[in-house]
mmCIF file of C-alpha atoms and ligand atoms in Angstrom:
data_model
loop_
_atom_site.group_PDB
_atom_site.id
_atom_site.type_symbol
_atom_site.label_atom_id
_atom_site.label_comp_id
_atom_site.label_asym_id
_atom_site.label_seq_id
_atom_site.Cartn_x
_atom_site.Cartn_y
_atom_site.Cartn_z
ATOM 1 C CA UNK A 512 -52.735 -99.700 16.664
ATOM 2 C CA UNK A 513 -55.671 -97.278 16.679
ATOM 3 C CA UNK A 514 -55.025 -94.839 13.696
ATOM 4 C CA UNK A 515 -57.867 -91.970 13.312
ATOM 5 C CA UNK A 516 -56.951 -89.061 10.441
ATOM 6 C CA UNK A 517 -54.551 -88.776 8.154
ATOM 7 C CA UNK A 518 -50.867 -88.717 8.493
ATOM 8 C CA UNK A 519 -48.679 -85.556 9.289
ATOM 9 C CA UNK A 520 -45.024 -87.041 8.846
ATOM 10 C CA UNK A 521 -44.486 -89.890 6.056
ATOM 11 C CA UNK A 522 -41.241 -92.095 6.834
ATOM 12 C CA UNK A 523 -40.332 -93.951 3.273
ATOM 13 C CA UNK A 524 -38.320 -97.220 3.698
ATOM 14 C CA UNK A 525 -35.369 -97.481 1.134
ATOM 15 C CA UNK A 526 -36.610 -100.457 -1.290
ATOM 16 C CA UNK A 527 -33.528 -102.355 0.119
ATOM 17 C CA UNK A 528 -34.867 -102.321 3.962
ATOM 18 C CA UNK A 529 -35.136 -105.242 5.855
ATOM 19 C CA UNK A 530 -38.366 -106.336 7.527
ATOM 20 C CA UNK A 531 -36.544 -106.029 10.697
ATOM 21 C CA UNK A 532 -35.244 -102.838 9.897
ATOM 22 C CA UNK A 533 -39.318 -101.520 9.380
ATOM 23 C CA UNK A 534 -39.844 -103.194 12.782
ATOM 24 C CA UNK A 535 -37.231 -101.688 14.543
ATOM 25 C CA UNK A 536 -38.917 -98.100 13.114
ATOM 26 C CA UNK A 537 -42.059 -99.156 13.977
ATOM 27 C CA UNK A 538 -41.305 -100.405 17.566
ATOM 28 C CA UNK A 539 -39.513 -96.967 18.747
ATOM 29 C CA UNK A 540 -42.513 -95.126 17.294
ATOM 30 C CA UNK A 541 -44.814 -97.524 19.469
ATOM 31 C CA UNK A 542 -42.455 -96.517 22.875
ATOM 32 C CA UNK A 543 -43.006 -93.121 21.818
ATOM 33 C CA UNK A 544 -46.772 -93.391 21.546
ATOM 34 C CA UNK A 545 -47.182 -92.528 18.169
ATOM 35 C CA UNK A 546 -49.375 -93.944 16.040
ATOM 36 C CA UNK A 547 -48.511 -96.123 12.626
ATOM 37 C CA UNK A 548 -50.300 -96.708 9.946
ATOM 38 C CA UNK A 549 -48.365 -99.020 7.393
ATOM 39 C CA UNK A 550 -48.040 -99.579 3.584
ATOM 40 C CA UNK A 551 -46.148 -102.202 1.639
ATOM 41 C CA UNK A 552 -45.831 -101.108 -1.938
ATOM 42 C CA UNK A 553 -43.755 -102.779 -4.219
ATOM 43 C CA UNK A 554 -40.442 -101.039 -4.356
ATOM 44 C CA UNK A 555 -40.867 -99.695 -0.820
ATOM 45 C CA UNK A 556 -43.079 -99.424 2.417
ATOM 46 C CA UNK A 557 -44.331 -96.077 3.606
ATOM 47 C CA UNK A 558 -45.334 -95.539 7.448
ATOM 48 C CA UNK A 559 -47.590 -92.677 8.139
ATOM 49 C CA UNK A 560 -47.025 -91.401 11.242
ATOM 50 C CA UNK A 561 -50.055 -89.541 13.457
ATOM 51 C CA UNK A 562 -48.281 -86.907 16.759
ATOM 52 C CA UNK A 563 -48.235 -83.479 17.566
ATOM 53 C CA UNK A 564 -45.056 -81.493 16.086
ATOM 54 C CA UNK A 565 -43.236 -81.413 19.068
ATOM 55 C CA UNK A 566 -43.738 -85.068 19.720
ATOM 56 C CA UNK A 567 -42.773 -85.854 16.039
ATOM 57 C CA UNK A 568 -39.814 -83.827 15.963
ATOM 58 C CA UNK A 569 -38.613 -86.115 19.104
ATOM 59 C CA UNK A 570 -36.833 -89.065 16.953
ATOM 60 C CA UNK A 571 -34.998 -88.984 14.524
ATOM 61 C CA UNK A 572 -36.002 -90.531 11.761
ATOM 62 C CA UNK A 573 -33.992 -89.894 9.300
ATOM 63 C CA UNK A 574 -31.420 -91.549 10.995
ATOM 64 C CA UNK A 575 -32.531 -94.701 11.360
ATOM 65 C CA UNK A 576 -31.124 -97.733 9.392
ATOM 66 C CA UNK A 577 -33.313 -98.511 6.308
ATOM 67 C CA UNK A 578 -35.151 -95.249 6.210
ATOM 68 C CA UNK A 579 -34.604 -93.233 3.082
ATOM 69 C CA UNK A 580 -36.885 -90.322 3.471
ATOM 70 C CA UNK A 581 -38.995 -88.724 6.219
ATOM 71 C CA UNK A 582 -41.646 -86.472 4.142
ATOM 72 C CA UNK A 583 -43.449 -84.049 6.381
ATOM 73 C CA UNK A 584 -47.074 -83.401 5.538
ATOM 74 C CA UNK A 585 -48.116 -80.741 7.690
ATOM 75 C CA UNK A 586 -46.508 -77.131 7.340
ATOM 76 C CA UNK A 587 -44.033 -76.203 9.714
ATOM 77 C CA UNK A 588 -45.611 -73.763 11.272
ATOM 78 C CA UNK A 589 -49.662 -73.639 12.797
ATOM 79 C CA UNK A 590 -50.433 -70.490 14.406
ATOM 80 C CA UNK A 591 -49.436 -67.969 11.617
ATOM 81 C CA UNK A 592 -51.239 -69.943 8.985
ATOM 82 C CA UNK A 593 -54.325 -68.637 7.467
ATOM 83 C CA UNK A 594 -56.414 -71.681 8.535
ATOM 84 C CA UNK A 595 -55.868 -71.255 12.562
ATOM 85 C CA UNK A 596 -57.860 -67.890 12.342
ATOM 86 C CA UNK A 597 -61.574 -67.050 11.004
ATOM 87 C CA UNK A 598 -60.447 -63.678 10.227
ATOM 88 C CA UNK A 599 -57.615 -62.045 8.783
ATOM 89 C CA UNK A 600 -56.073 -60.528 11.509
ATOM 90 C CA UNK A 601 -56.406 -56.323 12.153
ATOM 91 C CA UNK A 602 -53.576 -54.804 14.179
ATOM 92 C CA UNK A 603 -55.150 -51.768 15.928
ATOM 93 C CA UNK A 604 -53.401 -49.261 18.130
ATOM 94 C CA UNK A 605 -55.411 -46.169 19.704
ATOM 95 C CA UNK A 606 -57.573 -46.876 17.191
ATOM 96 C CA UNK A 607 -55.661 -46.797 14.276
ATOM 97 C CA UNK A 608 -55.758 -50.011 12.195
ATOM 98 C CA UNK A 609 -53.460 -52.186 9.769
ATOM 99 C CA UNK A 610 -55.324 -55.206 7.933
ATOM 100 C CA UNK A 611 -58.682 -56.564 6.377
ATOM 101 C CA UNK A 612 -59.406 -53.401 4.575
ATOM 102 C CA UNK A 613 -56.968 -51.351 6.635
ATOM 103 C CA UNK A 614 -54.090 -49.916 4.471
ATOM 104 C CA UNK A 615 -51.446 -49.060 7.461
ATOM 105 C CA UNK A 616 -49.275 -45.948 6.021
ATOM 106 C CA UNK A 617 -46.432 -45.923 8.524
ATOM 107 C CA UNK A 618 -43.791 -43.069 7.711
ATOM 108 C CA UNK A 619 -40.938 -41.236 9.534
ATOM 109 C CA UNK A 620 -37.210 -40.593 9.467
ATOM 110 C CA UNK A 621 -35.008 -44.031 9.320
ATOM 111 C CA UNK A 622 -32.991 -42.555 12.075
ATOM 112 C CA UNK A 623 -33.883 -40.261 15.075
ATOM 113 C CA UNK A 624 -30.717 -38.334 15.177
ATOM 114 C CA UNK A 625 -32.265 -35.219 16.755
ATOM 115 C CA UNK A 626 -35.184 -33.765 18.505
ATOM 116 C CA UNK A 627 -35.483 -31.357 15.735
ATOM 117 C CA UNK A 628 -35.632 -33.719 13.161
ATOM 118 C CA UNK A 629 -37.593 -36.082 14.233
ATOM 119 C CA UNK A 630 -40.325 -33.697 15.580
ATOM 120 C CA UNK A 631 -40.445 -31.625 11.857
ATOM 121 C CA UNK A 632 -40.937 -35.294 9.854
ATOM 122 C CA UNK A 633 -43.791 -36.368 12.621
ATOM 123 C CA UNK A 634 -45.411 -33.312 11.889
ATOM 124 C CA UNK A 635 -45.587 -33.706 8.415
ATOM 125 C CA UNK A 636 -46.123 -37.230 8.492
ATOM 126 C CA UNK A 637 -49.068 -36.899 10.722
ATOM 127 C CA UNK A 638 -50.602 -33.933 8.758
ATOM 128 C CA UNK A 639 -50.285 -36.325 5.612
ATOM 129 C CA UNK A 640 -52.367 -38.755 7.497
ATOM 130 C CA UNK A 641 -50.418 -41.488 8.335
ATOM 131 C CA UNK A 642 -51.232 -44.721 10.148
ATOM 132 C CA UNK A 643 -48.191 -44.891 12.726
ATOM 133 C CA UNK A 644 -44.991 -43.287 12.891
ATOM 134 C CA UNK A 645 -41.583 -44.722 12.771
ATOM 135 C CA UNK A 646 -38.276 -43.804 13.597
ATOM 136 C CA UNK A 647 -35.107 -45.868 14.367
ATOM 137 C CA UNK A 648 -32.766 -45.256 17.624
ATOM 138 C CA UNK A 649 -31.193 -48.406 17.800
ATOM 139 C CA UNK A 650 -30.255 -48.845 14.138
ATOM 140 C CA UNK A 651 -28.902 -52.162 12.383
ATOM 141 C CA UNK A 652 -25.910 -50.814 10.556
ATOM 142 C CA UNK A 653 -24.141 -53.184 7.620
ATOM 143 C CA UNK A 654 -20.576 -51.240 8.845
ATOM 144 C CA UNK A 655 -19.239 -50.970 12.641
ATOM 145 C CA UNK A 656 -18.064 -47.892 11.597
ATOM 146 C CA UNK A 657 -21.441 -46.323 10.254
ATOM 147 C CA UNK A 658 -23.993 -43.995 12.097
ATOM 148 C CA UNK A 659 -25.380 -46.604 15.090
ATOM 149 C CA UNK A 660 -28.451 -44.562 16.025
ATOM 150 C CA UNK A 661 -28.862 -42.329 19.540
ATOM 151 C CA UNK A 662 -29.996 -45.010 21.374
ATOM 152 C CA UNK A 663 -32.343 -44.437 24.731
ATOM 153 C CA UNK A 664 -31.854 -40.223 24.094
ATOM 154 C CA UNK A 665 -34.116 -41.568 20.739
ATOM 155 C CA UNK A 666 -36.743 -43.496 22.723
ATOM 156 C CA UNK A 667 -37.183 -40.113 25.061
ATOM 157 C CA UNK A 668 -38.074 -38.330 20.952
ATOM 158 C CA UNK A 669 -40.080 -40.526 20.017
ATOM 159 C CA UNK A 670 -42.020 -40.008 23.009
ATOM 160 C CA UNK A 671 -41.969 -36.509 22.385
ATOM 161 C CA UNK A 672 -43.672 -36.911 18.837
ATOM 162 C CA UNK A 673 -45.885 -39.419 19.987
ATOM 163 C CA UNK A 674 -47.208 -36.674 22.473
ATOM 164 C CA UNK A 675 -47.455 -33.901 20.422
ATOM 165 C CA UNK A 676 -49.190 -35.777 17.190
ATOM 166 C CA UNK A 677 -51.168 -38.762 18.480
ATOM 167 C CA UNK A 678 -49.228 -41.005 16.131
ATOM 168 C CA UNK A 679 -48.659 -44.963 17.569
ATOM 169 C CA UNK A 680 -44.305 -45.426 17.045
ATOM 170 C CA UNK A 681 -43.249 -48.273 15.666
ATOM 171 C CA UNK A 682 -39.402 -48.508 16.373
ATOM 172 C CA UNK A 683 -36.808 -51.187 16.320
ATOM 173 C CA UNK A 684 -35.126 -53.487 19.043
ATOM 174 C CA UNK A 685 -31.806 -55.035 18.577
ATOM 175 C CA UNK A 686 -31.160 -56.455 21.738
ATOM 176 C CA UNK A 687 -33.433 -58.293 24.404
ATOM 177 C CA UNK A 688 -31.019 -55.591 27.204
ATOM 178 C CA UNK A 689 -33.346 -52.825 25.758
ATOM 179 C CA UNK A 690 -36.784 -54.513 25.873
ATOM 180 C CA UNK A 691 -37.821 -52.768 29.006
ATOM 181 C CA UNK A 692 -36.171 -49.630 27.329
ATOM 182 C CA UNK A 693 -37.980 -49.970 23.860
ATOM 183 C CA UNK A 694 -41.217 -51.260 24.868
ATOM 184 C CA UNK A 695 -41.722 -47.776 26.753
ATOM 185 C CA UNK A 696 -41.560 -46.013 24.123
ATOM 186 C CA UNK A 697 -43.021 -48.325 21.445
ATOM 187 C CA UNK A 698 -46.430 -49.025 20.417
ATOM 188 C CA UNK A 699 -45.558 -51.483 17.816
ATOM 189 C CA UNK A 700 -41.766 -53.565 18.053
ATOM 190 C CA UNK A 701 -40.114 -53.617 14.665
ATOM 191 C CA UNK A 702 -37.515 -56.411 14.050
ATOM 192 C CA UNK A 703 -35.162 -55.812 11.616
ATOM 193 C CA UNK A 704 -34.288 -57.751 8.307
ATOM 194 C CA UNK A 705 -31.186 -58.263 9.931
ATOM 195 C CA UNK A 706 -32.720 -59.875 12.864
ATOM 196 C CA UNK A 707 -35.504 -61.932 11.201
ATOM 197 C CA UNK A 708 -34.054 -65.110 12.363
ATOM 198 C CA UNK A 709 -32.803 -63.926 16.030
ATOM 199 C CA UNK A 710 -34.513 -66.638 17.703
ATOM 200 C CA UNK A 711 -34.120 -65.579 21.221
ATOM 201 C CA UNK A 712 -35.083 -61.988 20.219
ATOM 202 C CA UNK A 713 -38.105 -63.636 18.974
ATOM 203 C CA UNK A 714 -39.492 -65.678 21.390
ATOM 204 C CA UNK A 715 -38.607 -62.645 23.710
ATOM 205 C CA UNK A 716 -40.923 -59.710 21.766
ATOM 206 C CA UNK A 717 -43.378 -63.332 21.700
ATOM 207 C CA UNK A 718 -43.356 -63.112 25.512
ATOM 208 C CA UNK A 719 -44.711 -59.012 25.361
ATOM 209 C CA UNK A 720 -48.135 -57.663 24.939
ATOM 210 C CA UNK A 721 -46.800 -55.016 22.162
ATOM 211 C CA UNK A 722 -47.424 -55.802 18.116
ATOM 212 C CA UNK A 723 -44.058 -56.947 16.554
ATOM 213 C CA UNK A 724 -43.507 -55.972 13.368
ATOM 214 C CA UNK A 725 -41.056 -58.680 11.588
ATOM 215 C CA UNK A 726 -39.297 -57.734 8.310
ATOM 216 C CA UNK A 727 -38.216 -60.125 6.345
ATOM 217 C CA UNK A 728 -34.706 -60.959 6.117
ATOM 218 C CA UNK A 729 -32.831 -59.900 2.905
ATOM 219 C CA UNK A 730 -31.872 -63.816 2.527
ATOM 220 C CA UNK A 731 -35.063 -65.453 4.003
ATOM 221 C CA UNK A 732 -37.364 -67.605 2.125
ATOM 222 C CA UNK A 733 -41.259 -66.804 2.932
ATOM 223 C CA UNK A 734 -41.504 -70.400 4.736
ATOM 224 C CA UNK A 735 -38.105 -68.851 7.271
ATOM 225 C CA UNK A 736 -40.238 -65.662 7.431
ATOM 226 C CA UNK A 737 -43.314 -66.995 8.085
ATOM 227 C CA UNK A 738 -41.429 -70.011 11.392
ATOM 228 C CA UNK A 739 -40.315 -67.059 12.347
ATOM 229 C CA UNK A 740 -43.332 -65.032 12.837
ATOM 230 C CA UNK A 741 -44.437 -68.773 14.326
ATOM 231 C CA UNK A 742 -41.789 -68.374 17.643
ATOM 232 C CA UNK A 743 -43.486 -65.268 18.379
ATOM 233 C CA UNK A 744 -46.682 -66.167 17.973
ATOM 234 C CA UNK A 745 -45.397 -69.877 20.330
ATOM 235 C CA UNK A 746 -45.320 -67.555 22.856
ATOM 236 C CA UNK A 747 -48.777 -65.866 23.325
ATOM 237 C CA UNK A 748 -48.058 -63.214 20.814
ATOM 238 C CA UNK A 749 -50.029 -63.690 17.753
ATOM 239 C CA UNK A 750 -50.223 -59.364 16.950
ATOM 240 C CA UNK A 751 -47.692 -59.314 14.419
ATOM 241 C CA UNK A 752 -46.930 -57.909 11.112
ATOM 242 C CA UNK A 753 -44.785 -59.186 8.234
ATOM 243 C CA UNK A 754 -42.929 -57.058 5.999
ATOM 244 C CA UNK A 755 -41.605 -57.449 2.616
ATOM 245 C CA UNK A 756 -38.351 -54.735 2.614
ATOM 246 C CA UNK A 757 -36.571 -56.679 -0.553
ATOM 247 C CA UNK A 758 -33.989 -59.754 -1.047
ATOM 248 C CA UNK A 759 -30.200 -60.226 -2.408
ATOM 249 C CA UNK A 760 -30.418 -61.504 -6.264
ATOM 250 C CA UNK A 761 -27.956 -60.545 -9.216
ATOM 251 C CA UNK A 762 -29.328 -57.362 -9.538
ATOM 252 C CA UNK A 763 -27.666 -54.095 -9.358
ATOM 253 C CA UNK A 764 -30.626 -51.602 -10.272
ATOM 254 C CA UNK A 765 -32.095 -51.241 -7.339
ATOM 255 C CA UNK A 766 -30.663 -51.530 -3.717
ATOM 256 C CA UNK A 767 -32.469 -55.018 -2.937
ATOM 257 C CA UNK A 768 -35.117 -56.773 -5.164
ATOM 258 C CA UNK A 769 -38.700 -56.244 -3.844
ATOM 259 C CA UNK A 770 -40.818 -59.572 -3.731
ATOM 260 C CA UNK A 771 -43.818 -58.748 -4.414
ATOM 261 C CA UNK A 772 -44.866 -62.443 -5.463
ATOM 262 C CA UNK A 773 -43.408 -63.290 -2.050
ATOM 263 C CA UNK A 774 -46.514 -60.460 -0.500
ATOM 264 C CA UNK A 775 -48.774 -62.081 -2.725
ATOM 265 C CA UNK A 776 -47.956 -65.658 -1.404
ATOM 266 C CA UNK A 777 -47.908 -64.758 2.537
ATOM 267 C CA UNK A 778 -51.314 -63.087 1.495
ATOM 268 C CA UNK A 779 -52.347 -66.475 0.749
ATOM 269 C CA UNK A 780 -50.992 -68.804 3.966
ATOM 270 C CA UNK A 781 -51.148 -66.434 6.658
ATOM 271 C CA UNK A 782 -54.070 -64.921 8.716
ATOM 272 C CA UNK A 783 -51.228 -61.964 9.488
ATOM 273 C CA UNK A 784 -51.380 -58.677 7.791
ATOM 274 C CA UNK A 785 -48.177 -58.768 5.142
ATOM 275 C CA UNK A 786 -47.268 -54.479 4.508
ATOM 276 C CA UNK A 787 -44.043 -53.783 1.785
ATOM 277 C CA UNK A 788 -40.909 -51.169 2.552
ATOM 278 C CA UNK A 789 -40.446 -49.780 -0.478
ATOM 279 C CA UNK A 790 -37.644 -47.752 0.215
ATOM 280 C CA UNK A 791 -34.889 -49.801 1.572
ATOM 281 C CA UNK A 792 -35.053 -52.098 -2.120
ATOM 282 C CA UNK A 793 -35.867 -48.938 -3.956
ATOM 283 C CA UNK A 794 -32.591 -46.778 -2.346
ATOM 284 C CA UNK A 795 -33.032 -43.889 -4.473
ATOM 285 C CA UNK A 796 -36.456 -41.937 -3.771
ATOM 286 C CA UNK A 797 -37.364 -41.716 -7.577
ATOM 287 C CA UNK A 798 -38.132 -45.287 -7.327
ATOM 288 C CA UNK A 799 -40.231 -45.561 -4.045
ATOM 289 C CA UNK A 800 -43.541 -43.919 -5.106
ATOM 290 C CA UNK A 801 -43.932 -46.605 -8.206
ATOM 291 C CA UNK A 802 -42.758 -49.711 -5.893
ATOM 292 C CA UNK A 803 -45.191 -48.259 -3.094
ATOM 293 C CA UNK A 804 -48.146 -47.747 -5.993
ATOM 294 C CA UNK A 805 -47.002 -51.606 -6.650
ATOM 295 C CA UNK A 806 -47.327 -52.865 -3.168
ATOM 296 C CA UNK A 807 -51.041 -51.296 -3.281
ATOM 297 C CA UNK A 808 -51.834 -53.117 -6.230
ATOM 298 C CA UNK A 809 -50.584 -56.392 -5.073
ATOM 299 C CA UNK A 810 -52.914 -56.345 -1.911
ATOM 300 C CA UNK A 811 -50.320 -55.421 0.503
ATOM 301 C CA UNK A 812 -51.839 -54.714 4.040
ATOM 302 C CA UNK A 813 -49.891 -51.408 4.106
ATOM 303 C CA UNK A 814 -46.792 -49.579 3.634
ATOM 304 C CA UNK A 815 -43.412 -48.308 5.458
ATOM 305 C CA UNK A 816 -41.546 -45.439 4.382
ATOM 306 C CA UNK A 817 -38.859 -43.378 5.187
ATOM 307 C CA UNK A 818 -39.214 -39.467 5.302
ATOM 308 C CA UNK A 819 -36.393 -36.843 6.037
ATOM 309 C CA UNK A 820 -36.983 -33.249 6.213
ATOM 310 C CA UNK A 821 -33.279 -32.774 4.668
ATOM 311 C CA UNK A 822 -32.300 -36.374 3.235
ATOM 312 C CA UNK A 823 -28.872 -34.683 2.074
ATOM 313 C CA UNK A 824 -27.952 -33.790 5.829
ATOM 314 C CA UNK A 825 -29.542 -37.739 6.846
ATOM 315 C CA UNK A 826 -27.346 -39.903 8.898
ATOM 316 C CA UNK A 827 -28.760 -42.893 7.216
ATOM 317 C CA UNK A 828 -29.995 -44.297 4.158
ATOM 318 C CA UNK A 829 -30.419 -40.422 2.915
ATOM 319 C CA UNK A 830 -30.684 -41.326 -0.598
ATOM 320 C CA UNK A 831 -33.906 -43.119 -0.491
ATOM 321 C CA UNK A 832 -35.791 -40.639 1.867
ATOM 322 C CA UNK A 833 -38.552 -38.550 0.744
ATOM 323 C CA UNK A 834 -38.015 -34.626 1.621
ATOM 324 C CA UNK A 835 -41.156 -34.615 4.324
ATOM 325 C CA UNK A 836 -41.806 -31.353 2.646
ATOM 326 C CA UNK A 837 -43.412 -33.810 -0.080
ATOM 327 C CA UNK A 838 -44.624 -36.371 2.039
ATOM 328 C CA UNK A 839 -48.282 -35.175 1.886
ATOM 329 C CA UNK A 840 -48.310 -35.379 -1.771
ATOM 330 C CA UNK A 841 -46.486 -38.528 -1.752
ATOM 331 C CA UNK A 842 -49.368 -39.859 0.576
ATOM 332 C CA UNK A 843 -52.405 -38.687 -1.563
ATOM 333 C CA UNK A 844 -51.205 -40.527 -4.502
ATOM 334 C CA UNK A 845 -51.255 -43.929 -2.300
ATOM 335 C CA UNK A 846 -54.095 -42.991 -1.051
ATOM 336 C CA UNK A 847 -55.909 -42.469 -4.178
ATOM 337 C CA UNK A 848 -54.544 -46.155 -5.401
ATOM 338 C CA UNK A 849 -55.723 -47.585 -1.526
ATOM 339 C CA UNK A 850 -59.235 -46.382 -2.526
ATOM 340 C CA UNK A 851 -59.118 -48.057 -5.931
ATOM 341 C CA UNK A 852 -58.512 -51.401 -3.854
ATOM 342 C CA UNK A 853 -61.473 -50.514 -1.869
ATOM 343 C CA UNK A 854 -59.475 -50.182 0.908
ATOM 344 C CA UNK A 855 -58.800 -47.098 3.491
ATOM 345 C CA UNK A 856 -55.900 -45.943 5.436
ATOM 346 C CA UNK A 857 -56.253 -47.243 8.660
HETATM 347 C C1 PEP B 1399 -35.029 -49.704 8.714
HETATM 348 O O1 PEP B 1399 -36.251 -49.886 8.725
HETATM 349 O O2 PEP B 1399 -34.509 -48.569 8.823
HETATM 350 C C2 PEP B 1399 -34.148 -50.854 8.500
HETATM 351 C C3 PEP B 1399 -32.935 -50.886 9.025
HETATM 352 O O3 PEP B 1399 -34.714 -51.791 7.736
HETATM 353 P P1 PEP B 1399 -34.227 -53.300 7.403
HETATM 354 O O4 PEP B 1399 -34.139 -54.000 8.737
HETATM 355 O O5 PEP B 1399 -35.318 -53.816 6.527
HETATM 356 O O6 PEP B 1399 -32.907 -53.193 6.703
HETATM 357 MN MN1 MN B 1400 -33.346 -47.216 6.790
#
């Protein structure tokens, strides 16, 4: 059998296997047209197994009498990882930029509830300088019973604002019904924590031409975060950002526990830009200006925060927005710590 390179999958015979039970292994992989390249050790024999993923994932392996382990070499996923790109990857919309050097500072309410609203924080958020604006109208709510967001009447808003300040809207999509909806309002598709392993919503924003921007999920490792970011980018859409927004541990002090070792380590296997939400783990706005400072420091790609001109009237999450009133001040102090980085806001 013609072997060339090294092995992506490594099936390890139990040291009890038969000889016949090895041949049976390596006679399916020969039907399969996968290359073999075998070892006899001592206490067990290792076959190294050459294939594309897809043809790899075909048999199963593990299954098969005498086998003890199948060991996978390669990562699970290809297109997100650092090495399939020259470049870290920029995500640019009319102009304005998120990654390589790019510090995206994406603010806005975490609800449109009304025109109002939603045009007074874009206002402010623009005049602070902001990358992109966001603004949920479909909203992800923990309780049936909770605010739900205004739905389509939010996508006409955010239109509005986009019109009147020139910021790009990043907003979320729940459900692949309101693609057609969403993506005419959006400039950049935000999938929620809640949604980070949606498959077919996935492979669905993968199958757009709009950026995706894919928060982790509160209980997803960075390998689930970054196979996810891998369906989209299956595809034919590799223009997406991942977001740190904060995991479930023990801890009670703050609303969700922000990773930033997890920002750091996506910094280091994928070509993607990685940005942090500080508010949703912070969930009290005292605490979002020093885990925003921290996201800056760790080499985040950028930032997403939420602004209310009232929080105490907010429909959602009102305890961890900033009063836009101080969103400009808020903003210079980032931008102060961006600069230190040698970085701009993009
Ligand atoms: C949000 O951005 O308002 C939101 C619902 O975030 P997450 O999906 O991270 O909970
Ligand atoms: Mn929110």
């Amino acid at each position: 059998m013609a072997v060339t390179g090294s092995p992506e999958l490594l099936v390890v015979m139990g040291a009890s296997a038969t000889s016949d039970q090895t041949e049976h292994v390596l006679a399916r992989l020969a039907e399969q047209g996968i290359d073999a390249r075998v070892q006899r050790g001592r206490e067990a024999t290792v076959i190294g197994l050459i294939g594309d993923r897809e043809q790899l994932a075909l048999l199963p392996l593990e299954g098969f009498p005498g086998v003890e382990s199948v060991v996978p070499i390669l990562k699970p996923y290809k297109l997100v990882a650092r090495e399939s790109a020259p470049d870290p990857t920029v995500i640019e919309v009319d102009g304005r930029r998120v990654g390589d050097g790019w510090f995206g500072l994406i603010a806005g309410p975490c609800s449109v509830e009304t025109r109002a609203q939603t045009l007074e924080t874009a206002r402010a958020v623009a005049a602070a300088g902001a990358t992109w604006l966001r603004g949920g109208a479909f909203k992800p709510r923990t309780s049936p019973y909770a605010f739900q967001g205004i739905g389509v009447e939010g996508l006409d808003i955010l239109r509005e604002a986009k019109a009147e300040t020139g910021l790009p809207i990043v907003t979320e999509l729940m459900d692949p019904r309101h693609v057609e909806a969403v993506l005419d309002a959006a400039d950049v598709i935000q999938i929620g924590a809640r949604n980070s392993q949606n498959f077919l919503l996935l492979a669905e924003v993968g199958r757009t031409d709009k950026p995706v921007l894919l928060k982790r999920g509160a209980s997803t490792s960075v390998e689930e975060l970054l196979m996810a970011a891998e369906y989209v980018a299956k595809e034919g859409n590799d223009r997406i950002i991942l977001c740190e927004r904060g995991i479930k541990t023990f801890e009670t002090a703050t609303r969700y526990t922000l990773d930033l070792g997890a920002v750091a380590a996506l910094k280091m296997e994928t070509h993607l830009p990685v940005i942090v939400d500080p508010s949703h783990p912070a969930g009290r706005r005292d605490l979002v200006l020093p885990l925003a400072r921290a996201a800056v420091a760790v080499g985040a790609d950028g930032i997403i925060v939420e602004t209310h001109p009232r929080p105490e009237e907010a429909l959602s999450d009102a305890a961890q927005q900033i009063p836009s009133a101080e969103f400009g001040a808020f903003a210079d102090e980032i931008r102060a710590f961006v600069a230190l980085m040698g970085k701009q806001i993009g």
